[in-house]
mmCIF file of C-alpha atoms in Angstrom:
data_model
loop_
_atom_site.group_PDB
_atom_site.id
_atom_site.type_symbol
_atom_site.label_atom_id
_atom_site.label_comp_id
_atom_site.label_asym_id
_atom_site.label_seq_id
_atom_site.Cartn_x
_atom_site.Cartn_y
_atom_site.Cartn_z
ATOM 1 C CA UNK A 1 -20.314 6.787 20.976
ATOM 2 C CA UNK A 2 -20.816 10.686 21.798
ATOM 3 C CA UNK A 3 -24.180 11.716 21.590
ATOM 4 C CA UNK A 4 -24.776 13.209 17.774
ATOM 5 C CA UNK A 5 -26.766 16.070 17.621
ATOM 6 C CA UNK A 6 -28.105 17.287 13.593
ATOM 7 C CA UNK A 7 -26.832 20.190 12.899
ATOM 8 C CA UNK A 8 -28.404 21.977 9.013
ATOM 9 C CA UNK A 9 -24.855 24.118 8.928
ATOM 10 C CA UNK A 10 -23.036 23.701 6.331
ATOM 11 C CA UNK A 11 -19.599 22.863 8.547
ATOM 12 C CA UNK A 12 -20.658 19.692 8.756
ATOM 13 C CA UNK A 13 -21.590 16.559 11.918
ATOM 14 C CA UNK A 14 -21.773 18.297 15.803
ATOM 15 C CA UNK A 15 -21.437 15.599 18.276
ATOM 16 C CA UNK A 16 -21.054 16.443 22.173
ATOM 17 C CA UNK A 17 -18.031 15.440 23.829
ATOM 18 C CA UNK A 18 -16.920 16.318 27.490
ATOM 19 C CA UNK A 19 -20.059 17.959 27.476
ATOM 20 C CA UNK A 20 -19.162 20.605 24.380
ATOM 21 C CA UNK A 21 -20.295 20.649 20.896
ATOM 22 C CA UNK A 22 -16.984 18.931 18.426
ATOM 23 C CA UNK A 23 -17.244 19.549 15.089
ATOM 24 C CA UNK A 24 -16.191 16.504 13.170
ATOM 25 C CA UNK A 25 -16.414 18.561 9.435
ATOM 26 C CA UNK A 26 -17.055 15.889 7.066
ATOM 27 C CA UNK A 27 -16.559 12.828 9.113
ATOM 28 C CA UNK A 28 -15.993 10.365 6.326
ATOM 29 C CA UNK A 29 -13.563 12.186 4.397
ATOM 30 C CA UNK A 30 -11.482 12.371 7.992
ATOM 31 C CA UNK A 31 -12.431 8.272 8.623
ATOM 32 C CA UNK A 32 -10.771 7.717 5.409
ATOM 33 C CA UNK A 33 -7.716 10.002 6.486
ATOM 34 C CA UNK A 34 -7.064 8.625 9.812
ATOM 35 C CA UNK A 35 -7.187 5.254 7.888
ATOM 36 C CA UNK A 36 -4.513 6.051 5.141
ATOM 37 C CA UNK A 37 -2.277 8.298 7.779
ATOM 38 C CA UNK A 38 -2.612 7.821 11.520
ATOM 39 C CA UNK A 39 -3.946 11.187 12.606
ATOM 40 C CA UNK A 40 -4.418 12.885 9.472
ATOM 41 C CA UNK A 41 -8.208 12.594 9.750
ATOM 42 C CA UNK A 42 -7.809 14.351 13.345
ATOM 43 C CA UNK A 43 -5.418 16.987 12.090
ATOM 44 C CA UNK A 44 -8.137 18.296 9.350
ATOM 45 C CA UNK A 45 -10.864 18.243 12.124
ATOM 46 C CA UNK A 46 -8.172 20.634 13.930
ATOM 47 C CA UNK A 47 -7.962 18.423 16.734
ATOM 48 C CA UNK A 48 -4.246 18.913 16.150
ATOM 49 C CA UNK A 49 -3.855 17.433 20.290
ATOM 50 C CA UNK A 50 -4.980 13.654 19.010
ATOM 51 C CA UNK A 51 -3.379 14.338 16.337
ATOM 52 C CA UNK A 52 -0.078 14.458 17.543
ATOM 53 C CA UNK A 53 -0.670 11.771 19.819
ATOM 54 C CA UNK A 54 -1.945 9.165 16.888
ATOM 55 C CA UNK A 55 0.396 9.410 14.699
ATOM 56 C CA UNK A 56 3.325 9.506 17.109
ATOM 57 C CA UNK A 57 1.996 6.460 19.080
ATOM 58 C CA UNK A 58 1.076 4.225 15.990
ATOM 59 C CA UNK A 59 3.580 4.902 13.319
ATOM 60 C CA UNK A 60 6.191 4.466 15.973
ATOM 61 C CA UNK A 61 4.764 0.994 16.751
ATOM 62 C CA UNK A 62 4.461 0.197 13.342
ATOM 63 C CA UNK A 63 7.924 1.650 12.106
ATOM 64 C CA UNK A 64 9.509 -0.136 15.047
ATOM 65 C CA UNK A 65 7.528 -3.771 13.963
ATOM 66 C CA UNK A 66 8.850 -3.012 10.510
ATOM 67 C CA UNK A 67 12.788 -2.379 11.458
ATOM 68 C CA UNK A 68 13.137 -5.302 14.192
ATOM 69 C CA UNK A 69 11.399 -7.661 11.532
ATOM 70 C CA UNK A 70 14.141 -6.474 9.098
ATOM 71 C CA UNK A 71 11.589 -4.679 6.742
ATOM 72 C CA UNK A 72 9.916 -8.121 5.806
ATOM 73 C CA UNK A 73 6.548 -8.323 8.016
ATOM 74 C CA UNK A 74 4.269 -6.822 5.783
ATOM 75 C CA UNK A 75 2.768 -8.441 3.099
ATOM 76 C CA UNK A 76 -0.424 -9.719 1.374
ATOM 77 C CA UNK A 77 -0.411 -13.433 0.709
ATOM 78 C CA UNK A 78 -3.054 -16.390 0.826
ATOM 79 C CA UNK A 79 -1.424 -19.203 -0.751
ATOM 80 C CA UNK A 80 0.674 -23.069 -0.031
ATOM 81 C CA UNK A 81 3.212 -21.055 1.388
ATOM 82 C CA UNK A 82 1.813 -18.869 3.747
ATOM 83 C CA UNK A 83 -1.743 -17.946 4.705
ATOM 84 C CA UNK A 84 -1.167 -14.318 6.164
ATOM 85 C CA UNK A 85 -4.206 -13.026 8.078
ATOM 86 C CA UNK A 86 -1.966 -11.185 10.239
ATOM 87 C CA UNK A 87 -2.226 -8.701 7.179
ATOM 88 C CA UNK A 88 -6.321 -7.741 7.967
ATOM 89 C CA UNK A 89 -5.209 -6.816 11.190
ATOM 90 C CA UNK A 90 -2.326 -4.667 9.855
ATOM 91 C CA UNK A 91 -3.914 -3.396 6.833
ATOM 92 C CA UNK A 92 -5.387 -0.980 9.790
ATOM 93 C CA UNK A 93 -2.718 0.909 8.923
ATOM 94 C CA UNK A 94 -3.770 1.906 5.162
ATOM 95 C CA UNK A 95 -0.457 3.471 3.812
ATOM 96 C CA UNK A 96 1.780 0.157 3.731
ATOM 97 C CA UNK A 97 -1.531 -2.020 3.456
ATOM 98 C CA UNK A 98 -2.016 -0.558 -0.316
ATOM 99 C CA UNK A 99 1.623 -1.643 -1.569
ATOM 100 C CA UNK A 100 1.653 -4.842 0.167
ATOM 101 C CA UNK A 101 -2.072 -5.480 -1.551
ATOM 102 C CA UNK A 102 -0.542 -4.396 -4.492
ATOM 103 C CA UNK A 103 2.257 -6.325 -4.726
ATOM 104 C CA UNK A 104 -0.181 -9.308 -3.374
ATOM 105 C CA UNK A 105 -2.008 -8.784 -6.267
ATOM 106 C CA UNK A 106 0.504 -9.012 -8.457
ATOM 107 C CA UNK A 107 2.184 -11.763 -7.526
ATOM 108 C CA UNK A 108 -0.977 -14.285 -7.651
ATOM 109 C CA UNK A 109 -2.196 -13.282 -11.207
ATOM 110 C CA UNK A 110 1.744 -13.706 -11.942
ATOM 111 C CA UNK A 111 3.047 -10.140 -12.786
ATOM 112 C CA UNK A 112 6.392 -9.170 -11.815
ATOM 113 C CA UNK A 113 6.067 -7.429 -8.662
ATOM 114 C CA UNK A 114 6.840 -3.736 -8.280
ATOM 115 C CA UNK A 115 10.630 -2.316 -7.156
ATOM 116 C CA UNK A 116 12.464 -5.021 -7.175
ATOM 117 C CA UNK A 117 15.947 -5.048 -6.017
ATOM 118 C CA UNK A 118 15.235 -1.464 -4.978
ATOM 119 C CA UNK A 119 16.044 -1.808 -1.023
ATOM 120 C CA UNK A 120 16.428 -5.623 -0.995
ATOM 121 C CA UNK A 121 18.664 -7.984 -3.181
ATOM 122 C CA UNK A 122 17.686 -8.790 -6.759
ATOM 123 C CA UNK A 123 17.423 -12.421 -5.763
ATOM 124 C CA UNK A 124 15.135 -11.677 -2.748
ATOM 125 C CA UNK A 125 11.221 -10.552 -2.644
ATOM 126 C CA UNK A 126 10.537 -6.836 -3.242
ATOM 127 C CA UNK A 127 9.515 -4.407 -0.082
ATOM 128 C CA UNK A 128 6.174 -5.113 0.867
ATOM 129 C CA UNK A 129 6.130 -8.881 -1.635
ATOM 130 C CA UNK A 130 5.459 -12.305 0.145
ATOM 131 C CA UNK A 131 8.091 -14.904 0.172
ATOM 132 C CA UNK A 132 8.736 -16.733 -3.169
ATOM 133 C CA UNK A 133 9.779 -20.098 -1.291
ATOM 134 C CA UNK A 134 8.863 -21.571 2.576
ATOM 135 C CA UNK A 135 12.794 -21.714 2.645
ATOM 136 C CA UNK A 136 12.580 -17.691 2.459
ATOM 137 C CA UNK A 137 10.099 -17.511 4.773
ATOM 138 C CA UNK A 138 12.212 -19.734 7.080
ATOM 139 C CA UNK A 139 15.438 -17.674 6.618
ATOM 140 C CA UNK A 140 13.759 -14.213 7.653
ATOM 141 C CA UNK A 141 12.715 -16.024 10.274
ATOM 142 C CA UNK A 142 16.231 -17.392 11.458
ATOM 143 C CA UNK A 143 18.166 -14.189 10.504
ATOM 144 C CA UNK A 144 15.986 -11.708 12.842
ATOM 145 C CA UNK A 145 16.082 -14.287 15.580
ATOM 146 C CA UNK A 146 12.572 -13.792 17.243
ATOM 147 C CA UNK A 147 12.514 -10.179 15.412
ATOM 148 C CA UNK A 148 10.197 -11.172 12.566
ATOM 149 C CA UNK A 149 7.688 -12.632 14.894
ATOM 150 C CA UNK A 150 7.865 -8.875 17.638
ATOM 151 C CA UNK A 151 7.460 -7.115 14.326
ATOM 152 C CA UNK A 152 4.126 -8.506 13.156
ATOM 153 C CA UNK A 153 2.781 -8.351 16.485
ATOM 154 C CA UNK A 154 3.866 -4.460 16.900
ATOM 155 C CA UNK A 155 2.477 -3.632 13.108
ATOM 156 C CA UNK A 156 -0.800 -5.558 13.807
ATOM 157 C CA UNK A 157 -1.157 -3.699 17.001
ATOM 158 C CA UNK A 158 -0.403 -0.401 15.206
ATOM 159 C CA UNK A 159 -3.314 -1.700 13.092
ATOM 160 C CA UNK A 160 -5.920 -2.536 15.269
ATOM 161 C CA UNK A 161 -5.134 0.724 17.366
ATOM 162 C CA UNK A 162 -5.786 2.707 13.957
ATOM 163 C CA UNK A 163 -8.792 1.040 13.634
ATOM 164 C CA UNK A 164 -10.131 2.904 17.259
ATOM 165 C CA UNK A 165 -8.260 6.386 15.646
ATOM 166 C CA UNK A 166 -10.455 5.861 12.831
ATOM 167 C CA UNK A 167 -13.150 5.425 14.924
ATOM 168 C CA UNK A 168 -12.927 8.315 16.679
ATOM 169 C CA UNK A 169 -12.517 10.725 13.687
ATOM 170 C CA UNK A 170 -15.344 9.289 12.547
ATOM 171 C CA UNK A 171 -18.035 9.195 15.737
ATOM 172 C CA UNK A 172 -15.871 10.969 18.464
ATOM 173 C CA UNK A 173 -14.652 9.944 21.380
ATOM 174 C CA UNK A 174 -15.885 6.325 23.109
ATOM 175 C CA UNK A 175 -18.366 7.233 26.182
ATOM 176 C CA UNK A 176 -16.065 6.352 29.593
ATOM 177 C CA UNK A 177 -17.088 2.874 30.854
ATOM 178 C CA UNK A 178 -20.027 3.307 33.272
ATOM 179 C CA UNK A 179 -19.965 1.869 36.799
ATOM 180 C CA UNK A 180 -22.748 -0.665 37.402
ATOM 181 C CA UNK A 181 -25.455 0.554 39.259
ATOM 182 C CA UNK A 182 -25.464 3.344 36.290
ATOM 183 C CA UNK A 183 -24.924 1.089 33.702
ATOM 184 C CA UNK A 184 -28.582 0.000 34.681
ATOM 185 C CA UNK A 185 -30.129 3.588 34.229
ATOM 186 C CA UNK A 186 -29.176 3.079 30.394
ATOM 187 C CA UNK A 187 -27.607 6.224 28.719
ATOM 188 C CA UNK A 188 -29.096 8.894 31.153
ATOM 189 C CA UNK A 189 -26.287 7.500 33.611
ATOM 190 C CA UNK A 190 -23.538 7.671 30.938
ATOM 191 C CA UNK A 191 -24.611 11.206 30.119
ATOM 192 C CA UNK A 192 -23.937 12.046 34.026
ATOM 193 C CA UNK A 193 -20.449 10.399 34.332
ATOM 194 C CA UNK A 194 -19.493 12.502 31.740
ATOM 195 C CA UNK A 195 -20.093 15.198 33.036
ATOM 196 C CA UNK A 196 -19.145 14.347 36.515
ATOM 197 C CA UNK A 197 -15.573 13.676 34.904
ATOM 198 C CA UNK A 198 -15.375 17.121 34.138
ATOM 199 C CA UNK B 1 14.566 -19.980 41.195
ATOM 200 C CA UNK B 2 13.734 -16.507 39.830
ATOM 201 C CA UNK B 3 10.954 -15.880 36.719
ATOM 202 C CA UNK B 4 13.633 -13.948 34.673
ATOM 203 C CA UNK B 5 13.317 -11.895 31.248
ATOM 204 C CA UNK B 6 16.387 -10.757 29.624
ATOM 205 C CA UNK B 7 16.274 -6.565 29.685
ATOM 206 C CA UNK B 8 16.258 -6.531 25.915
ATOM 207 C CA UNK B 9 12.804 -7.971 25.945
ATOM 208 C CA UNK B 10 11.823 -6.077 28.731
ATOM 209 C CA UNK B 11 12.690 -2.514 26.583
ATOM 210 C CA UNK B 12 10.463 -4.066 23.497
ATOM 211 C CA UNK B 13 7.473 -4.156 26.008
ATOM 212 C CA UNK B 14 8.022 0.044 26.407
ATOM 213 C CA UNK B 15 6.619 1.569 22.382
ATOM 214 C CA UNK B 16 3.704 -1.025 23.080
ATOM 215 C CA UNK B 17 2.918 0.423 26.532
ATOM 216 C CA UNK B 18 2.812 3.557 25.235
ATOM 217 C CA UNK B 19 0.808 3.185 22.108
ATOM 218 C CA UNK B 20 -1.563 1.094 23.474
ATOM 219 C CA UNK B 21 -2.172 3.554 26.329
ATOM 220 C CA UNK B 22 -1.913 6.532 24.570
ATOM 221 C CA UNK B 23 -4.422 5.764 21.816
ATOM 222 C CA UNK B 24 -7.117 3.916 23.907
ATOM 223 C CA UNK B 25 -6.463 7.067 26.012
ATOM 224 C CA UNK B 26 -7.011 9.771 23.460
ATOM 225 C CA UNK B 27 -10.312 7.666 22.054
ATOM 226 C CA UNK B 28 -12.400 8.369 25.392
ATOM 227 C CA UNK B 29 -11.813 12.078 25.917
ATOM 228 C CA UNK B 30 -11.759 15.503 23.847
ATOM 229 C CA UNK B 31 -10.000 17.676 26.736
ATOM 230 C CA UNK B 32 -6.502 17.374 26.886
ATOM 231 C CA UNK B 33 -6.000 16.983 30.669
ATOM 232 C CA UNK B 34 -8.635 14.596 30.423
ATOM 233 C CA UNK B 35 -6.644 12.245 28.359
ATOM 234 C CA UNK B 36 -3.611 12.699 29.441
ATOM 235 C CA UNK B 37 -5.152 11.441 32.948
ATOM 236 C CA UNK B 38 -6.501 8.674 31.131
ATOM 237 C CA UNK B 39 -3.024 7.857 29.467
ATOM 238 C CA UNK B 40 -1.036 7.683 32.866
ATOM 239 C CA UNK B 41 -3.967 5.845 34.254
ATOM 240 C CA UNK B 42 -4.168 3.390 31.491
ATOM 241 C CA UNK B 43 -0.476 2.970 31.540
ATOM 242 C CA UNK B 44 -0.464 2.329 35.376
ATOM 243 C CA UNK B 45 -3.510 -0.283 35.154
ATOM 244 C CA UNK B 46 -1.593 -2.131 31.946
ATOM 245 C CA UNK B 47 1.504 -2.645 34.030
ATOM 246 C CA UNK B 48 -0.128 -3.479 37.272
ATOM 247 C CA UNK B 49 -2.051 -6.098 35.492
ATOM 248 C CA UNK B 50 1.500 -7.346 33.529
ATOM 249 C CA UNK B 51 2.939 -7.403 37.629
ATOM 250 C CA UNK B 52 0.163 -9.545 38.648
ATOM 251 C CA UNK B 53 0.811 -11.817 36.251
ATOM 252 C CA UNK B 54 4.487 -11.784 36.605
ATOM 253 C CA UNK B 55 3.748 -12.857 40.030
ATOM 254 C CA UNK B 56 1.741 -15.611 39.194
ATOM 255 C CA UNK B 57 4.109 -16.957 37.449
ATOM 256 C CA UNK B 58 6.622 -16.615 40.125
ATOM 257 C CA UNK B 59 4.468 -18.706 42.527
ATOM 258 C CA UNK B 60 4.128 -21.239 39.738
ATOM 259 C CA UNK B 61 7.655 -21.211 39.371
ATOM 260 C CA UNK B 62 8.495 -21.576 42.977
ATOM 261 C CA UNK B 63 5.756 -24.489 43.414
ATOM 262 C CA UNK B 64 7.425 -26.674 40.327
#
């Protein structure tokens, strides 16, 4: 983590990183906006440069997990049919998590579950719902060929990369990894790489 | 006999590359140079690492 320095301004948490003071403003608000949009919590700390890169590199993962998986790889659901903890991982990525924990929700205290037969068939599980049957879960399978299986793996990716996004928005940037002999010296050493990076 | 991967599969293995590269990249620096050079270098080191093991298996393959 980047050394944190107190700071009695109003503008909120300094930390030092590359050797210059970062303003994080009010680091949990931005934690809880790089959670629910990949680089939104980096966009209102004006680092506008992550940013970019964030949310292009994650939501492209995650949009590209959800199309070759047919729409169907994200969803809440601990039952006989299936016990999903792929979804902790992906829930990384807060804006789909909250629908398909919704929809979760519903399903096992036995509501109906929210737009159905909106982008899917009537007959067939609403965006973001669990299967109703193992034979559904069975046919997404079979009709995405090995699609269904690439598209968790790319959204819980996309997840667990958010979670490090998140991270950083919240603490700033991870210290590089130290060579040996300096990891020894504790976090004088660390402070030196840095700047010897520069 | 050849360890072979059909190009399809190969093109899947690209947005991960990226991501993966780009984010753990952009976590360790503030500067932009500086993470850039950490993106290309993290790219580099994740596909060396996927050779190595490519060629592994290709030894395998050639001692079955």
């Amino acid at each position: 983590m980047a050394k944190r320095t107190t700071s009695n301004e109003p503008t909120g948490d300094i930390v030092i990183a590359d050797g210059e003071p970062l303003n994080l403003y009010n680091r949990y608000v931005a934690a809880v906006l790089a959670w629910l949009i990949p680089g939104a919590g980096h966009y209102y700390q004006r680092r506008t440069f992550k940013a970019t890169i964030f949310f292009t590199s994650i939501t492209a993962c995650f949009v590209i997990g959800l199309i070759v998986s047919g729409g169907r790889c994200v969803y809440a659901s601990w039952n006989g049919i299936e016990r999903r903890w792929q979804f902790v991982l992906q829930a990384g990525v807060g804006t789909p998590a909250i629908p398909a924990a919704i929809q979760g929700w519903r399903k096992s205290s036995n509501k109906p579950t929210l737009f159905r037969g909106l982008y899917f068939p009537k007959h067939e599980p609403a965006p973001f719902a669990s299967p109703d049957r193992v034979q559904q879960l069975d046919d997404w399978h079979k009709k995405t060929a090995s699609g269904f299986e690439l598209g968790t793996l790319y959204t819980m990716i996309a997840g667990l990369l958010n979670i490090l996004a998140v991270y950083d928005a919240f603490a700033g940037p991870l210290p590089p990894p130290a060579p040996k002999k300096r990891a020894k010296d504790g976090d004088e050493g660390i402070d030196q790489l840095s700047t010897s990076k520069e | 006999m050849v360890v072979s991967m059909s190009w399809a599969y190969l093109l899947m293995y690209l947005p991960l590359l990226l991501a993966s590269s780009a984010v753990i990249g952009a976590t360790r620096f503030e500067k932009n140079e500086l993470i850039v050079r950490e993106i290309i270098s993290n790219a580099v080191r994740i596909t060396s690492f996927m050779l190595v093991i490519y060629c592994v298996l290709q030894v395998v393959s050639w001692m079955v």
